CSV table of C-alpha atoms and ligand atoms in Angstrom, one decimal:
chain,number,residue,atom,x,y,z
X,1,MET,CA,-2.2,48.1,-61.8
X,2,GLU,CA,-5.1,45.3,-60.5
X,3,PRO,CA,-6.0,42.7,-62.5
X,4,GLU,CA,-9.5,42.4,-64.0
X,5,SER,CA,-11.9,40.4,-62.5
X,6,ILE,CA,-13.0,37.3,-64.4
X,7,THR,CA,-16.3,37.5,-63.5
X,8,ASN,CA,-18.3,40.1,-62.0
X,9,THR,CA,-21.4,39.6,-60.0
X,10,ALA,CA,-23.0,42.0,-57.8
X,11,LEU,CA,-21.9,40.2,-55.0
X,12,VAL,CA,-18.3,38.4,-55.5
X,13,ASN,CA,-15.6,39.1,-58.0
X,14,PHE,CA,-12.9,36.1,-59.1
X,15,TYR,CA,-9.6,37.2,-60.3
X,16,PRO,CA,-7.5,35.1,-62.5
X,17,VAL,CA,-4.2,33.3,-61.0
X,18,THR,CA,-1.1,35.2,-62.2
X,19,THR,CA,2.5,34.0,-62.0
X,20,GLU,CA,3.1,35.9,-58.5
X,21,ILE,CA,0.1,34.1,-57.1
X,22,PHE,CA,0.8,30.7,-58.7
X,23,PHE,CA,4.2,30.7,-57.0
X,24,GLY,CA,2.4,31.8,-53.8
X,25,LEU,CA,0.1,29.1,-54.3
X,26,LEU,CA,3.2,26.6,-54.5
X,27,ALA,CA,4.6,27.9,-51.3
X,28,LEU,CA,1.5,27.6,-49.1
X,29,PHE,CA,1.1,24.2,-50.3
X,30,LEU,CA,5.0,23.5,-49.2
X,31,LEU,CA,4.1,25.1,-45.8
X,32,PHE,CA,1.1,23.2,-45.4
X,33,VAL,CA,3.4,20.1,-45.9
X,34,PHE,CA,6.5,21.5,-43.8
X,35,SER,CA,3.6,22.5,-41.0
X,36,SER,CA,2.1,19.1,-40.7
X,37,LEU,CA,5.1,17.3,-40.7
X,38,ILE,CA,6.4,19.4,-37.8
X,39,SER,CA,2.8,18.8,-36.1
X,40,GLY,CA,3.5,15.1,-36.7
X,41,ALA,CA,7.2,15.0,-35.4
X,42,GLU,CA,6.1,16.8,-32.2
X,43,VAL,CA,3.1,14.2,-31.5
X,44,SER,CA,5.7,11.3,-32.4
X,45,PHE,CA,8.4,12.9,-30.4
X,46,LEU,CA,6.5,13.3,-27.1
X,47,SER,CA,4.4,10.6,-27.2
X,48,LEU,CA,7.2,7.7,-27.8
X,49,SER,CA,5.9,4.6,-24.8
X,50,PRO,CA,8.2,3.7,-22.5
X,51,SER,CA,9.1,0.5,-24.7
X,52,GLU,CA,9.4,2.5,-27.8
X,53,ARG,CA,11.9,4.7,-25.8
X,54,SER,CA,14.0,1.8,-24.8
X,55,MET,CA,14.3,0.4,-28.4
X,56,VAL,CA,15.6,3.9,-29.4
X,57,ASN,CA,17.7,4.1,-26.3
X,58,SER,CA,19.4,0.7,-27.2
X,59,SER,CA,19.4,1.4,-31.3
X,60,LYS,CA,22.8,2.5,-32.7
X,61,LYS,CA,21.3,4.1,-35.9
X,62,LYS,CA,22.1,7.6,-36.7
X,63,SER,CA,18.6,9.0,-36.9
X,64,HIS,CA,17.7,7.4,-33.3
X,65,GLN,CA,20.7,8.7,-31.7
X,66,LEU,CA,19.3,12.3,-32.7
X,67,ILE,CA,15.9,11.4,-31.1
X,68,ARG,CA,17.9,10.3,-27.9
X,69,ASN,CA,19.5,13.7,-28.2
X,70,LEU,CA,16.6,15.8,-28.7
X,71,LEU,CA,14.6,13.9,-25.9
X,72,ALA,CA,17.5,14.6,-23.4
X,73,ALA,CA,16.5,17.9,-23.3
X,74,PRO,CA,12.6,18.2,-23.5
X,75,ASP,CA,12.1,21.8,-22.8
X,76,LYS,CA,14.5,23.1,-25.7
X,77,LEU,CA,12.5,20.7,-27.6
X,78,LEU,CA,9.1,21.6,-27.2
X,79,THR,CA,10.5,25.3,-27.3
X,80,THR,CA,11.8,24.6,-30.9
X,81,PHE,CA,8.5,22.8,-31.8
X,82,PHE,CA,6.7,25.9,-30.4
X,83,ILE,CA,8.8,28.4,-32.7
X,84,VAL,CA,8.8,26.6,-35.8
X,85,ASN,CA,5.0,26.1,-35.4
X,86,THR,CA,4.2,29.7,-34.6
X,87,PHE,CA,6.9,30.8,-37.6
X,88,SER,CA,4.8,29.0,-40.1
X,89,TRP,CA,1.3,29.4,-38.8
X,90,VAL,CA,1.8,33.3,-39.0
X,91,THR,CA,3.3,32.7,-42.4
X,92,ILE,CA,1.0,30.7,-43.9
X,93,ILE,CA,-2.0,33.1,-42.6
X,94,ILE,CA,-0.3,36.0,-44.1
X,95,LEU,CA,0.3,34.3,-47.4
X,96,ALA,CA,-3.3,32.7,-47.3
X,97,THR,CA,-4.6,36.0,-47.0
X,98,TYR,CA,-2.9,37.5,-49.4
X,99,ILE,CA,-3.6,35.0,-52.2
X,100,PHE,CA,-7.2,34.8,-51.3
X,101,SER,CA,-7.7,38.2,-51.5
X,102,SER,CA,-6.1,38.6,-54.8
X,103,LEU,CA,-8.3,35.9,-56.4
X,104,VAL,CA,-11.6,36.3,-54.6
X,105,VAL,CA,-13.5,39.6,-53.4
X,106,PHE,CA,-16.9,40.3,-52.5
X,107,SER,CA,-17.9,43.2,-53.6
X,108,ASN,CA,-17.0,45.8,-50.9
X,109,LEU,CA,-18.4,43.5,-48.2
X,110,THR,CA,-15.4,43.8,-45.8
X,111,VAL,CA,-16.7,42.1,-43.0
X,112,ALA,CA,-18.1,39.1,-45.1
X,113,ASN,CA,-14.7,38.6,-47.1
X,114,LEU,CA,-13.0,38.6,-43.4
X,115,ILE,CA,-15.4,36.1,-41.9
X,116,ILE,CA,-15.0,33.9,-45.0
X,117,GLN,CA,-11.4,33.9,-45.0
X,118,ILE,CA,-10.9,33.4,-41.1
X,119,LEU,CA,-13.1,30.5,-41.4
X,120,ILE,CA,-11.6,28.9,-44.6
X,121,ILE,CA,-8.2,29.3,-43.6
X,122,SER,CA,-8.4,28.1,-40.0
X,123,GLY,CA,-10.4,25.0,-41.4
X,124,PHE,CA,-7.6,24.2,-43.4
X,125,ILE,CA,-5.1,25.1,-41.0
X,126,LEU,CA,-6.7,22.7,-38.3
X,127,LEU,CA,-7.6,19.7,-40.3
X,128,PHE,CA,-4.4,19.7,-42.5
X,129,VAL,CA,-1.7,21.1,-39.8
X,130,GLU,CA,-3.2,20.0,-36.9
X,131,ILE,CA,-6.0,17.0,-36.7
X,132,LEU,CA,-4.9,14.7,-39.5
X,133,PRO,CA,-1.0,14.7,-39.4
X,134,ARG,CA,-1.3,14.0,-35.5
X,135,MET,CA,-3.5,11.4,-35.8
X,136,ALA,CA,-1.6,9.5,-38.6
X,137,ALA,CA,1.5,10.4,-36.5
X,138,ASN,CA,0.5,9.0,-33.2
X,139,ASN,CA,-0.3,5.6,-35.6
X,140,MET,CA,3.4,5.3,-36.6
X,141,ARG,CA,5.2,6.9,-33.7
X,142,VAL,CA,8.7,5.7,-34.1
X,143,LYS,CA,8.2,5.8,-38.0
X,144,MET,CA,7.9,9.3,-37.9
X,145,ALA,CA,10.2,9.8,-35.4
X,146,THR,CA,12.8,8.6,-37.4
X,147,PHE,CA,11.9,10.0,-40.5
X,148,MET,CA,11.9,13.5,-38.6
X,149,ALA,CA,15.0,13.3,-36.6
X,150,ARG,CA,17.5,14.9,-38.8
X,151,PRO,CA,15.3,17.9,-39.8
X,152,VAL,CA,13.9,18.6,-36.1
X,153,TYR,CA,17.8,18.2,-35.2
X,154,PHE,CA,18.3,20.9,-37.9
X,155,LEU,CA,15.8,22.9,-36.7
X,156,SER,CA,16.7,22.6,-33.1
X,157,ILE,CA,20.2,24.0,-33.8
X,158,LEU,CA,18.8,26.9,-35.9
X,159,PHE,CA,16.5,28.2,-33.6
X,160,TYR,CA,18.8,27.7,-30.4
X,161,PRO,CA,19.4,31.0,-29.6
X,162,LEU,CA,15.8,31.8,-29.7
X,163,SER,CA,14.8,28.8,-27.8
X,164,TYR,CA,17.7,29.3,-25.5
X,165,PHE,CA,16.5,32.5,-24.4
X,166,LEU,CA,12.9,31.3,-23.9
X,167,VAL,CA,13.6,28.2,-22.0
X,168,HIS,CA,15.8,30.4,-19.5
X,169,VAL,CA,13.2,33.1,-19.3
X,170,THR,CA,10.2,30.8,-18.7
X,171,SER,CA,12.3,28.8,-16.3
X,172,ASN,CA,13.3,31.9,-14.4
X,173,HIS,CA,9.5,33.0,-14.4
X,174,ARG,CA,8.6,29.5,-12.9
X,175,ASN,CA,11.4,29.5,-10.1
X,176,THR,CA,10.1,32.8,-8.6
X,177,SER,CA,6.6,32.4,-9.3
X,178,GLN,CA,4.7,31.8,-6.0
X,179,GLY,CA,2.0,29.7,-7.9
X,180,SER,CA,3.6,26.1,-6.9
X,181,ASN,CA,2.6,26.3,-2.8
X,182,LEU,CA,-0.7,24.2,-3.5
X,183,SER,CA,-2.3,22.7,-0.3
X,184,ILE,CA,-3.4,18.9,-0.3
X,185,ASP,CA,-7.1,19.9,-0.7
X,186,GLU,CA,-6.5,21.6,-3.8
X,187,ILE,CA,-4.5,18.7,-5.0
X,188,SER,CA,-7.1,16.7,-4.3
X,189,GLN,CA,-9.7,18.4,-5.9
X,190,ALA,CA,-7.6,18.9,-8.9
X,191,LEU,CA,-7.5,15.1,-9.2
X,192,GLU,CA,-11.4,14.8,-8.4
X,193,LEU,CA,-11.8,17.1,-11.6
X,194,THR,CA,-9.5,15.3,-13.8
X,195,THR,CA,-11.0,11.6,-12.9
X,196,SER,CA,-12.4,9.7,-15.4
X,197,GLU,CA,-13.7,6.2,-15.8
X,198,GLU,CA,-10.4,4.7,-17.2
X,199,ASN,CA,-7.7,6.6,-14.9
X,200,MET,CA,-10.0,6.0,-11.5
X,201,GLU,CA,-7.5,3.6,-10.3
X,202,ASP,CA,-4.5,5.6,-10.9
X,203,ASN,CA,-5.9,8.7,-9.3
X,204,GLY,CA,-6.9,6.4,-6.4
X,205,ILE,CA,-3.3,5.9,-5.9
X,206,LEU,CA,-2.3,9.5,-6.7
X,207,GLU,CA,-5.0,10.8,-3.9
X,208,GLY,CA,-3.6,8.3,-1.5
X,209,ILE,CA,-0.2,9.5,-1.9
X,210,VAL,CA,-1.3,12.9,-1.7
X,211,LYS,CA,-3.0,12.4,1.6
X,212,PHE,CA,-0.8,10.2,2.9
X,213,GLY,CA,1.2,12.7,4.6
X,214,SER,CA,-1.7,13.8,6.5
X,215,THR,CA,-3.3,10.5,8.1
X,216,ASN,CA,-2.2,9.4,11.5
X,217,VAL,CA,-2.0,6.0,12.8
X,218,TYR,CA,-5.2,6.1,14.7
X,219,GLN,CA,-7.2,6.5,11.5
X,220,ILE,CA,-6.2,3.3,9.7
X,221,MET,CA,-4.9,0.7,12.9
X,222,THR,CA,-6.8,-2.2,14.0
X,223,PRO,CA,-8.4,-1.4,16.8
X,224,ARG,CA,-7.8,-3.3,20.2
X,225,ILE,CA,-11.2,-5.2,19.9
X,226,ASP,CA,-10.5,-6.8,17.0
X,227,VAL,CA,-6.8,-7.6,17.9
X,228,VAL,CA,-6.0,-11.5,18.1
X,229,ALA,CA,-3.6,-11.7,20.9
X,230,ILE,CA,-2.0,-14.2,23.6
X,231,ASN,CA,-1.6,-14.1,27.2
X,232,ILE,CA,1.7,-14.9,27.9
X,233,GLU,CA,1.0,-17.7,30.2
X,234,THR,CA,-1.2,-19.6,27.5
X,235,PRO,CA,0.1,-23.3,27.1
X,236,ALA,CA,2.2,-23.8,23.8
X,237,GLU,CA,-0.7,-26.6,22.5
X,238,LYS,CA,-3.1,-23.8,23.0
X,239,ILE,CA,-1.2,-21.2,21.2
X,240,ILE,CA,-1.1,-23.3,18.0
X,241,GLU,CA,-4.7,-23.7,17.8
X,242,ILE,CA,-5.4,-19.9,18.7
X,243,ILE,CA,-2.6,-19.3,15.7
X,244,ASN,CA,-4.4,-21.6,13.1
X,245,HIS,CA,-7.6,-20.0,13.6
X,246,SER,CA,-6.9,-16.2,13.3
X,247,GLY,CA,-4.6,-17.2,10.4
X,248,TYR,CA,-2.0,-13.9,11.4
X,249,SER,CA,1.7,-14.3,10.9
X,250,ARG,CA,2.2,-12.1,14.2
X,251,ILE,CA,0.6,-12.3,17.2
X,252,PRO,CA,0.9,-9.5,20.1
X,253,VAL,CA,1.5,-11.3,23.6
X,254,TYR,CA,0.4,-9.4,27.0
X,255,ALA,CA,0.9,-10.3,30.3
X,256,GLU,CA,-2.4,-9.9,32.2
X,257,THR,CA,-4.2,-7.4,30.0
X,258,PHE,CA,-3.5,-6.1,26.3
X,259,ASP,CA,-2.6,-2.9,27.9
X,260,LYS,CA,0.8,-4.7,28.8
X,261,VAL,CA,2.3,-5.9,25.5
X,262,GLU,CA,5.5,-7.9,26.4
X,263,GLY,CA,6.3,-8.9,22.9
X,264,ILE,CA,5.6,-10.2,19.4
X,265,LEU,CA,5.3,-13.6,18.5
X,266,TYR,CA,6.2,-14.3,14.9
X,267,ILE,CA,4.8,-17.7,13.6
X,268,LYS,CA,7.7,-18.4,11.5
X,269,ASP,CA,9.9,-18.2,14.9
X,270,LEU,CA,8.1,-21.4,15.6
X,271,LEU,CA,8.3,-23.6,12.9
X,272,PRO,CA,11.3,-25.0,13.8
X,273,PHE,CA,10.1,-26.6,17.0
X,274,ILE,CA,6.7,-27.3,15.6
X,275,ASN,CA,7.1,-31.0,16.0
X,276,ASN,CA,7.9,-31.0,20.0
X,277,ILE,CA,5.7,-27.7,20.7
X,278,GLU,CA,4.9,-29.2,24.1
X,279,SER,CA,8.1,-28.8,25.6
X,280,LEU,CA,8.9,-25.5,24.1
X,281,GLU,CA,9.5,-22.3,25.9
X,282,TRP,CA,7.8,-20.4,23.5
X,283,GLN,CA,8.1,-17.2,25.8
X,284,SER,CA,11.6,-17.0,24.7
X,285,LEU,CA,10.7,-16.4,20.8
X,286,LEU,CA,9.3,-13.2,21.6
X,287,ARG,CA,10.3,-10.2,19.6
X,288,GLN,CA,10.4,-6.7,21.4
X,289,PRO,CA,7.2,-5.0,20.4
X,290,TYR,CA,7.6,-1.8,18.7
X,291,TYR,CA,5.2,1.1,20.3
X,292,ILE,CA,4.0,4.2,18.7
X,293,PRO,CA,1.6,7.3,19.7
X,294,GLU,CA,-2.0,7.3,17.9
X,295,ASN,CA,-0.8,10.6,16.6
X,296,LYS,CA,2.1,9.7,14.5
X,297,LYS,CA,1.8,10.0,10.5
X,298,ILE,CA,1.4,7.1,8.6
X,299,ASP,CA,4.6,8.4,6.4
X,300,ASP,CA,6.9,8.7,9.2
X,301,LEU,CA,6.1,5.1,10.4
X,302,LEU,CA,6.7,3.8,7.0
X,303,LYS,CA,9.9,5.1,7.3
X,304,GLU,CA,10.8,3.7,10.6
X,305,PHE,CA,9.4,0.2,9.6
X,306,GLN,CA,11.8,0.4,6.9
X,307,LYS,CA,14.6,1.5,8.9
X,308,ASN,CA,13.9,-0.8,11.8
X,309,LYS,CA,12.7,-3.9,9.8
X,310,VAL,CA,9.5,-4.3,11.1
X,311,HIS,CA,6.1,-5.3,9.9
X,312,MET,CA,4.1,-4.5,13.0
X,313,ALA,CA,3.7,-1.7,15.8
X,314,ILE,CA,1.5,-1.3,18.9
X,315,VAL,CA,-0.4,1.4,19.1
X,316,VAL,CA,-0.2,3.5,22.4
X,317,ASP,CA,-2.9,6.3,23.8
X,318,GLU,CA,-1.9,9.2,25.6
X,319,TYR,CA,-2.1,7.0,28.9
X,320,GLY,CA,0.0,4.1,27.8
X,321,GLY,CA,-2.8,1.9,27.1
X,322,THR,CA,-3.0,0.1,23.9
X,323,SER,CA,-5.2,1.2,21.3
X,324,GLY,CA,-4.9,-1.4,18.4
X,325,ILE,CA,-2.0,-2.4,16.2
X,326,VAL,CA,-0.6,-1.3,12.4
X,327,THR,CA,1.3,-3.3,10.2
X,328,LEU,CA,3.0,-2.4,6.9
X,329,GLU,CA,-0.4,-3.4,4.9
X,330,ASP,CA,-2.5,-1.0,6.6
X,331,ILE,CA,0.2,1.6,5.6
X,332,LEU,CA,0.5,0.6,2.1
X,333,GLU,CA,-3.4,-0.4,1.6
X,334,GLU,CA,-3.9,3.8,2.0
X,335,ILE,CA,-1.8,4.3,-1.4
X,336,VAL,CA,-3.2,1.3,-3.4
X,337,GLY,CA,-6.1,0.6,-1.7
X,338,ASP,CA,-7.5,-3.1,-0.4
X,339,ILE,CA,-4.5,-5.8,-0.5
X,340,SER,CA,-5.7,-9.1,-0.1
X,341,ASP,CA,-3.0,-11.9,0.5
X,342,GLU,CA,-3.4,-15.5,-0.4
X,343,PHE,CA,-5.2,-16.2,3.1
X,344,ASP,CA,-7.8,-13.4,3.0
X,345,ASP,CA,-11.3,-14.7,1.6
X,346,ASP,CA,-14.3,-12.2,0.5
X,347,GLU,CA,-16.1,-12.6,3.9
X,348,ASP,CA,-13.4,-10.4,5.8
X,349,ALA,CA,-14.0,-7.6,3.3
X,350,PHE,CA,-15.7,-5.1,5.6
X,351,PHE,CA,-18.3,-4.0,3.5
X,352,THR,CA,-21.1,-5.1,0.8
X,353,LYS,CA,-22.2,-3.6,-2.2
X,354,ILE,CA,-26.0,-4.2,-2.3
X,355,ASN,CA,-26.2,-1.5,-5.4
X,356,GLU,CA,-25.1,1.7,-6.8
X,357,PHE,CA,-26.8,3.3,-3.6
X,358,THR,CA,-26.6,0.8,-0.7
X,359,TYR,CA,-24.1,-0.7,1.1
X,360,ILE,CA,-23.7,-2.9,4.3
X,361,PHE,CA,-20.6,-2.0,6.1
X,362,ASP,CA,-19.1,-3.4,9.4
X,363,GLY,CA,-19.5,-0.8,12.2
X,364,LYS,CA,-15.9,-1.0,12.5
X,365,THR,CA,-15.1,0.0,9.4
X,366,GLN,CA,-12.6,3.2,9.5
X,367,LEU,CA,-14.2,6.4,8.5
X,368,ASN,CA,-11.1,6.6,5.7
X,369,ASP,CA,-12.0,3.1,4.2
X,370,PHE,CA,-15.8,4.7,4.0
X,371,TYR,CA,-15.2,7.7,2.4
X,372,ARG,CA,-13.2,6.0,-0.2
X,373,VAL,CA,-15.5,3.1,-1.0
X,374,CYS,CA,-18.3,5.4,-1.2
X,375,ASN,CA,-16.3,8.0,-3.0
X,376,LEU,CA,-17.1,10.9,-0.5
X,377,ASP,CA,-15.4,14.1,0.6
X,378,ASP,CA,-12.9,13.4,3.3
X,379,HIS,CA,-14.4,16.2,5.5
X,380,LEU,CA,-17.9,15.2,5.1
X,381,PHE,CA,-18.5,14.6,9.2
X,382,ASP,CA,-15.9,16.6,10.4
X,383,GLU,CA,-18.3,19.0,12.2
X,384,ILE,CA,-19.9,16.0,13.6
X,385,LYS,CA,-17.6,13.0,14.1
X,386,GLY,CA,-15.8,14.7,17.3
X,387,GLU,CA,-13.2,12.0,18.3
X,388,ALA,CA,-14.8,9.1,16.3
X,389,ASP,CA,-12.8,7.3,13.4
X,390,SER,CA,-14.7,4.1,12.9
X,391,LEU,CA,-18.6,4.1,11.5
X,392,ALA,CA,-20.1,2.7,14.4
X,393,GLY,CA,-18.5,5.6,16.3
X,394,LEU,CA,-19.8,8.1,14.2
X,395,LEU,CA,-23.5,6.8,14.4
X,396,LEU,CA,-22.9,6.9,18.4
X,397,GLU,CA,-21.7,10.7,17.9
X,398,ILE,CA,-24.9,11.5,15.6
X,399,LYS,CA,-27.1,9.7,17.8
X,400,SER,CA,-25.5,10.4,21.1
X,401,ASN,CA,-26.8,7.1,22.9
X,402,PHE,CA,-26.7,4.0,22.0
X,403,PRO,CA,-29.1,2.9,19.1
X,404,LYS,CA,-31.7,0.0,18.6
X,405,LEU,CA,-31.7,-2.7,16.1
X,406,ASN,CA,-33.0,-1.5,12.7
X,407,GLU,CA,-33.4,2.3,14.0
X,408,LYS,CA,-32.6,5.0,11.2
X,409,ILE,CA,-30.0,7.8,11.5
X,410,SER,CA,-29.9,10.3,8.8
X,411,PHE,CA,-27.2,12.3,8.2
X,412,GLU,CA,-27.6,15.0,5.1
X,413,ASN,CA,-28.8,12.4,2.1
X,414,ILE,CA,-27.2,9.1,3.8
X,415,ASP,CA,-29.4,7.2,6.0
X,416,PHE,CA,-27.8,4.3,8.2
X,417,PHE,CA,-29.5,1.7,9.4
X,418,ILE,CA,-28.5,-0.5,12.2
X,419,GLU,CA,-28.7,-4.2,10.8
X,420,ALA,CA,-26.9,-6.1,13.4
X,421,LEU,CA,-25.5,-5.3,17.0
X,422,ASP,CA,-24.9,-6.9,20.6
X,423,LYS,CA,-24.9,-5.2,23.9
X,424,ARG,CA,-21.6,-3.3,23.5
X,425,ARG,CA,-21.1,-2.9,19.8
X,426,ILE,CA,-22.8,-2.0,16.5
X,427,LYS,CA,-21.8,-4.8,14.2
X,428,LYS,CA,-23.4,-4.1,10.9
X,429,ILE,CA,-24.7,-0.9,9.4
X,430,LYS,CA,-26.9,-0.3,6.2
X,431,VAL,CA,-25.9,2.7,4.2
X,432,VAL,CA,-28.7,3.9,1.8
X,433,PHE,CA,-27.9,7.1,-0.1
X,434,ASN,CA,-31.0,9.1,-1.4
X,435,ASN,CA,-31.6,11.1,-4.1
X,436,VAL,CA,-27.5,11.0,-5.5
Y,501,ATP,P1,1.9,-11.3,6.4
Y,501,ATP,O1,0.8,-11.2,5.1
Y,501,ATP,O2,3.1,-11.0,6.2
Y,501,ATP,O3,1.6,-13.0,6.3
Y,501,ATP,P2,-0.5,-11.1,7.7
Y,501,ATP,O4,-1.2,-11.5,6.9
Y,501,ATP,O5,-0.7,-11.8,9.3
Y,501,ATP,O6,0.7,-11.1,7.6
Y,501,ATP,P3,-0.7,-8.4,7.6
Y,501,ATP,O7,-0.5,-8.2,6.1
Y,501,ATP,O8,0.6,-7.7,8.1
Y,501,ATP,O9,-0.8,-9.8,8.7
Y,501,ATP,O10,-1.8,-7.2,8.2
Y,501,ATP,C1,-3.2,-7.6,7.7
Y,501,ATP,C2,-4.2,-7.2,7.9
Y,501,ATP,O11,-4.5,-7.9,9.5
Y,501,ATP,C3,-3.7,-5.8,8.6
Y,501,ATP,O12,-5.0,-5.0,8.6
Y,501,ATP,C4,-3.5,-5.8,10.0
Y,501,ATP,O13,-3.8,-4.7,10.9
Y,501,ATP,C5,-4.3,-7.3,10.6
Y,501,ATP,N1,-3.8,-7.8,11.4
Y,501,ATP,C6,-2.5,-8.7,11.6
Y,501,ATP,N2,-1.7,-9.1,12.5
Y,501,ATP,C7,-3.2,-9.3,13.1
Y,501,ATP,C8,-3.6,-9.7,14.2
Y,501,ATP,N3,-2.6,-10.4,15.3
Y,501,ATP,N4,-5.1,-9.5,15.2
Y,501,ATP,C9,-5.6,-8.9,14.5
Y,501,ATP,N5,-5.6,-8.5,13.2
Y,501,ATP,C10,-4.1,-8.3,12.5
């Protein structure tokens, strides 16, 4: 028989709390406490920092050993949390609905009844089971994980058959799924979408790694026109002057022209002879040059550098002429961005940022670096750049003849102004981004 309502208005009827409902409310309260502890445990287990993990790993406490064991099988642990959460949520919802409709009834307004129940129950679950416990647990991860280690361990054993089944079903599905064939472009786009102010640096490094395998040496080398090299007939006193002036640790040495590189002079090989340099046959100190083609991929070159213990390679074109040089630092910069060593000063920077929309670049700036600095799509100039790999080369391709000083060359929303040039080279370019 239905209990009689204690109030009876046109809209809403309230019923008294019976013994059955009282125990239902008690069970509901306990379920809320249990669920919020499980949510807190989930956060604390899964967001332990590396230092907290190593503290737990080196501890002899029983609860820390249990945390270690649980974290050793993350798939199983996640599935246990998933199962327990699902069970407790479903039980909470059914029980709360039953209690609610036994206490309050909106006279025959079934839809209103339903909407109010959904709002109240979901609000309670979100606040007390999800948001508050997770926030609290995040502020005391180790304490919470230690406190919950035994209950979670017990639950992981209790639900072992079910979690074992779920882990295996999903891992089989993952192994057979075709979805993992992501292209480099897709991964780059995903990284761009997830870039925020705080993780810009990390994403820059990840993007560098993603593009690493598709970048070739020609895109990152120092072109021959900028290489400091020495003619093999240069007298010893003179080479000291050149070395001092350049500041580089390795200098290519050529016979007649730079197309015939005879070896690399390592400055450290000269040091033992520094006091009697005039009488030194410095050519005897040359090390074998390491030649590579322009289209070699830089990930392969990095492996070769490691295997052969060299730091510099001479880049040769298809006719055997020298195109430039590439060093270990050039390769690493593709991942971590600009590396300044002790002797680099800011004047060596290849660009100056005037404001958010305006930059001044060296003409020799590689397009790769230009994209990176200005945060541009790597394929922006693909259709017009032809063989060009530097900014100056790009402008020559767009213009098709040699530009004049202060001339403006536009492409889409970018204006390039020739700021400095000599007879053969565009030296400085002002880049202005419009309507960004
Ligand atoms: P180290 O840091 O080992 O002393 P380094 O400072 O002389 O060497 P790297 O750090 O290998 O040179 O390279 C720094 C940049 O200088 C790279 O872009 C590289 O291409 C360029 N570079 C190195 N040697 C020369 C050189 N002889 N002429 C022109 N550019 C060079």
